[in-house]
Coordinates of C-alpha atoms in Angstrom, one line a residue:
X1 CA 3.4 -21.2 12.3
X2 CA 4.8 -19.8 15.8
X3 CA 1.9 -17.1 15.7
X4 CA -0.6 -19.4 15.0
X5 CA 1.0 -22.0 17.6
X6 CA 1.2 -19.1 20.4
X7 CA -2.7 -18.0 19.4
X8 CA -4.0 -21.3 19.3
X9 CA -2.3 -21.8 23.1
X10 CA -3.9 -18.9 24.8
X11 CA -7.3 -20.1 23.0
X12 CA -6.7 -23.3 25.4
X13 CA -5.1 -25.6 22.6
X14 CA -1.7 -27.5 23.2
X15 CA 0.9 -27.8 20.2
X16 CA -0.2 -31.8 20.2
X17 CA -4.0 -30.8 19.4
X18 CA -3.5 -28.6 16.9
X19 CA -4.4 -29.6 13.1
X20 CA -2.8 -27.8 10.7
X21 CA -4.6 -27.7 7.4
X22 CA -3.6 -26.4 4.6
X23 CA -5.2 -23.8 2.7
X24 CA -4.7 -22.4 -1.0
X25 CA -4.4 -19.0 -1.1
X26 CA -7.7 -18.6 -3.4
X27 CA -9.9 -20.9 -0.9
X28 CA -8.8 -19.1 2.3
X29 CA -12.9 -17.7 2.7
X30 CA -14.2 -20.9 1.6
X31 CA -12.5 -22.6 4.1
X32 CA -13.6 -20.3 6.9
X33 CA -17.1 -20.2 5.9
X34 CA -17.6 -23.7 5.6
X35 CA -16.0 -24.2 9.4
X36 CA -13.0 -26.2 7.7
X37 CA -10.6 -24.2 9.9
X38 CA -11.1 -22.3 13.0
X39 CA -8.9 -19.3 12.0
X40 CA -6.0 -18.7 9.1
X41 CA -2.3 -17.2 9.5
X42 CA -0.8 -17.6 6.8
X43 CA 0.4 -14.3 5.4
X44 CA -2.3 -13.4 4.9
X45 CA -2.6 -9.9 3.9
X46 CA -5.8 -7.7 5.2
X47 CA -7.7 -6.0 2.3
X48 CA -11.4 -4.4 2.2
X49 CA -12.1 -6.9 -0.6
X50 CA -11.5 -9.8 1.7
X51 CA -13.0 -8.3 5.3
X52 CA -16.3 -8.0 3.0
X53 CA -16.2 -12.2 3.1
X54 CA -14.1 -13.0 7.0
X55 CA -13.5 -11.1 10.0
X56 CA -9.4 -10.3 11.2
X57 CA -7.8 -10.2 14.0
X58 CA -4.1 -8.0 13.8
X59 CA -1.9 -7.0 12.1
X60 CA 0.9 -9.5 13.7
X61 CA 3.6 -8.2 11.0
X62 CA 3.3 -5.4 8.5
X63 CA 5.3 -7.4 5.7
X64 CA 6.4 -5.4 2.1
X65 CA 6.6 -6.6 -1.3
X66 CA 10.5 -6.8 -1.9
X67 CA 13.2 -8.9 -4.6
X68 CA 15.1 -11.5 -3.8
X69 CA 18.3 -11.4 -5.7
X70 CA 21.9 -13.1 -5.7
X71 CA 24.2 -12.2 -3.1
X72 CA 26.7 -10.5 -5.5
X73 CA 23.6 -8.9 -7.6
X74 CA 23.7 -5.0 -8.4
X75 CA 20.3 -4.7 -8.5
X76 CA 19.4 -2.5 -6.1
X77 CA 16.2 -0.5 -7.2
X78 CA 13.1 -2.0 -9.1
X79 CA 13.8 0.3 -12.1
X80 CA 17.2 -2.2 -12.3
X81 CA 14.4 -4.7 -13.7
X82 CA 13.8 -3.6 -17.3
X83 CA 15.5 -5.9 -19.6
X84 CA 16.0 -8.4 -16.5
X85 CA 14.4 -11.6 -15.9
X86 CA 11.8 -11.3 -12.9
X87 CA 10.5 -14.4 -11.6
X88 CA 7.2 -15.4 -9.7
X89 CA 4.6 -18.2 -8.8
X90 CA 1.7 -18.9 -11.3
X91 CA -1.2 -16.5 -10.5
X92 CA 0.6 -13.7 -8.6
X93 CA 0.4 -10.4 -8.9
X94 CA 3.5 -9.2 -7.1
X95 CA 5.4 -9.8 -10.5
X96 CA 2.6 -7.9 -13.1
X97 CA 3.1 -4.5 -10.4
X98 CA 6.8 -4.3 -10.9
X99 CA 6.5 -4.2 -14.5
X100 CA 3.3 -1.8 -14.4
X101 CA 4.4 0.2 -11.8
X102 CA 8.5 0.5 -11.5
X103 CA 9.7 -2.0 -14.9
X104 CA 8.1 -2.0 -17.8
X105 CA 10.6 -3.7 -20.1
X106 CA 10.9 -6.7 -17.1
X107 CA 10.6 -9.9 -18.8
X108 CA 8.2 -12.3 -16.4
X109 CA 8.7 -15.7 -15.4
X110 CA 6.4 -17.6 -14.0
X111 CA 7.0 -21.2 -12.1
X112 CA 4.2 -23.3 -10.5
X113 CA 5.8 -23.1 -7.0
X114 CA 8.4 -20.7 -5.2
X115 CA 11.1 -23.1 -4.7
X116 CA 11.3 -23.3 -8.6
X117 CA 12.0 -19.4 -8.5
X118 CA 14.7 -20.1 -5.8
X119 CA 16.2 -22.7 -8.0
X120 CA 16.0 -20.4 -11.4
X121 CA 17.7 -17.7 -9.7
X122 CA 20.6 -19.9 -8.1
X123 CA 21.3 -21.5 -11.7
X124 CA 21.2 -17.6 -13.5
X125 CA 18.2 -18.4 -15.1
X126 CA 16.0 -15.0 -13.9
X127 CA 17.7 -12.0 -12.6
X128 CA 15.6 -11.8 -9.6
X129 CA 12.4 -13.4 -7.6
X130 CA 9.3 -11.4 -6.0
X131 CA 6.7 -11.5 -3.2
X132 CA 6.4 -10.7 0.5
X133 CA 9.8 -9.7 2.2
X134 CA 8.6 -12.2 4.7
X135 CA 8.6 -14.6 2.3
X136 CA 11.3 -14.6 0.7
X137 CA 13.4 -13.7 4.1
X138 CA 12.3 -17.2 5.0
X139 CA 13.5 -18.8 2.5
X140 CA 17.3 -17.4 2.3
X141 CA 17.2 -17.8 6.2
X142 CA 17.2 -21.7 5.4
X143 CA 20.5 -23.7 5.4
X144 CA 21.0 -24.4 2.0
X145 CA 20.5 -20.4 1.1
X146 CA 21.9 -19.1 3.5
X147 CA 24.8 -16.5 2.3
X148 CA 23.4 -17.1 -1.3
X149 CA 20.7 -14.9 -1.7
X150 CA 19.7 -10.8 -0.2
X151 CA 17.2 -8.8 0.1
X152 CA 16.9 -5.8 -1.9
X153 CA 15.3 -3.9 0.9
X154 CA 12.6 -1.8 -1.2
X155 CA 9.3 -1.2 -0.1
X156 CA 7.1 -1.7 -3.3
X157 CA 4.0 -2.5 -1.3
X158 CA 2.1 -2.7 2.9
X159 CA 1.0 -5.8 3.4
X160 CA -0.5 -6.0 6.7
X161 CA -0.5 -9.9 7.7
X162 CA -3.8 -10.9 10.0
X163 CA -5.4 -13.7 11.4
X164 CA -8.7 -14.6 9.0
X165 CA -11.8 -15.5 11.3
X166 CA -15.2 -16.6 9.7
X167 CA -17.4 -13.7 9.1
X168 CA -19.4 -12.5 12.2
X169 CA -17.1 -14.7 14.8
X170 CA -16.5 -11.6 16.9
X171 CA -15.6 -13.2 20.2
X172 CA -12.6 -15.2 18.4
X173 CA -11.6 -11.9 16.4
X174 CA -11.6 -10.7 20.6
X175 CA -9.9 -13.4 22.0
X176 CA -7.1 -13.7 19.2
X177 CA -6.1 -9.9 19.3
X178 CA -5.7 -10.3 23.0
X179 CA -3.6 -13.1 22.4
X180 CA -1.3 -11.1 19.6
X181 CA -1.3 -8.0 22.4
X182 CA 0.1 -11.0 24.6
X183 CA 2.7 -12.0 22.2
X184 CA 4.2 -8.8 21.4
X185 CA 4.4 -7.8 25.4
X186 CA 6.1 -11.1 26.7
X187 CA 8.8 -10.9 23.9
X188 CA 7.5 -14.3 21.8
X189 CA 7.1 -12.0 18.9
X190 CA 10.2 -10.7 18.4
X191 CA 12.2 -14.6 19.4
X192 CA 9.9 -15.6 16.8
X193 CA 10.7 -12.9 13.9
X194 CA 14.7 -13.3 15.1
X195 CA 14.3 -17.0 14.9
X196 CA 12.1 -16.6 11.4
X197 CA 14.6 -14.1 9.8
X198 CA 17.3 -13.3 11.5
X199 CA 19.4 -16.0 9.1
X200 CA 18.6 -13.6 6.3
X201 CA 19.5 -10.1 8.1
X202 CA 15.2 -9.4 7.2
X203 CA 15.0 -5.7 8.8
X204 CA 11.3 -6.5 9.9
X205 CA 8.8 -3.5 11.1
X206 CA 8.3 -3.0 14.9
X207 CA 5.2 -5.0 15.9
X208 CA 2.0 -3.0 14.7
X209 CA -0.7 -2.2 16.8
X210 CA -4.0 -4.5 16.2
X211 CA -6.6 -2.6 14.0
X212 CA -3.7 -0.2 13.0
X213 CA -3.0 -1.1 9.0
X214 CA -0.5 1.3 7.3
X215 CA -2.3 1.7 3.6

């Protein structure tokens, strides 16, 4: 929200006329092609599947795919997983890649909404929780997590977060990059990853270069 904030400021917009709409992960190009939204930050990860349908502006964070476990937990590696309890939202793939990839003997569990994870893995139900390291940063930076929960660290994925324009909107794709060039030079970027994440001691990349993505 603070990149999209800072963008939509430098694109002439104060915090007051902003509307903030939001948007399921699987209708993210429907939105922008139908003109429901004027642009999308919402970690949202730049892929050649997707640039076929919208246009992106960034990277503004070069997030990985990463476990959330219990503060006391000794899992350490993704291999720790077999036999454990792994948890994710309905529809995700982060989950199905550690068990393909790093786990195979992982035993998936899947809840209809992140918090459920959170809760799961608080009460001992799962062993551990999946997705973006942004993500799940955020949440153990709030109050009532903080201390409770910890990174793993690992690097399972690059998921380079961008702003999603409708297809073709060149001069926006322009005009945002400049503002994320803006962002990172006047130090708003990194107040807003300290302010983010900093609860949750979230090691975040150095602030990418736009149109560099690290595959």
């Amino acid at each position: 929200m603070d990149v999209a904030t800072y963008v939509a400021k430098e694109l002439g917009y104060q915090p007051d006329q902003i509307e903030w709409v939001e948007t399921k992960s699987a209708d993210r190009e429907n939105a922008l092609s139908r003109g429901d939204v004027k642009f999308i930050a919402a970690t949202y990860s730049i892929t050649d599947e997707r640039k076929e349908k919208v246009d992106f502006a960034g990277p503004y964070l070069l997030a990985h795919q990463d476990l959330l476990v219990k503060s006391g937990s000794d899992i350490t590696e993704a291999t720790d997983l077999n036999d454990k309890k792994l948890c994710s939202v309905t529809g995700s793939t982060s989950a199905q890649n550690v068990k393909k990839d790093f786990a195979p003997d992982a035993q998936l569990s899947e809840r209809g909404g992140y918090s459920e994870c959170l809760s799961a893995l608080q009460n001992g139900q799962v062993d551990a929780l999946t997705t973006d390291d942004s993500i799940l940063a955020g949440y153990a930076a709030q109050d009532q997590y903080k201390g409770k929960f910890k990174l793993a660290g690992l690097k399972l994925s690059n998921e380079n977060y961008g702003v999603g324009v409708k297809k073709g909107d060149t001069e926006t794709v322009n005009k945002i990059n400049d503002a994320l060039k803006k962002m990172v030079s006047d130090k708003s970027w990194e107040k807003a990853v300290e302010a983010n994440f900093g609860p949750a001691e979230y090691k975040n990349e150095p602030a990418p270069q736009i149109g560099n993505l690290v595959k």
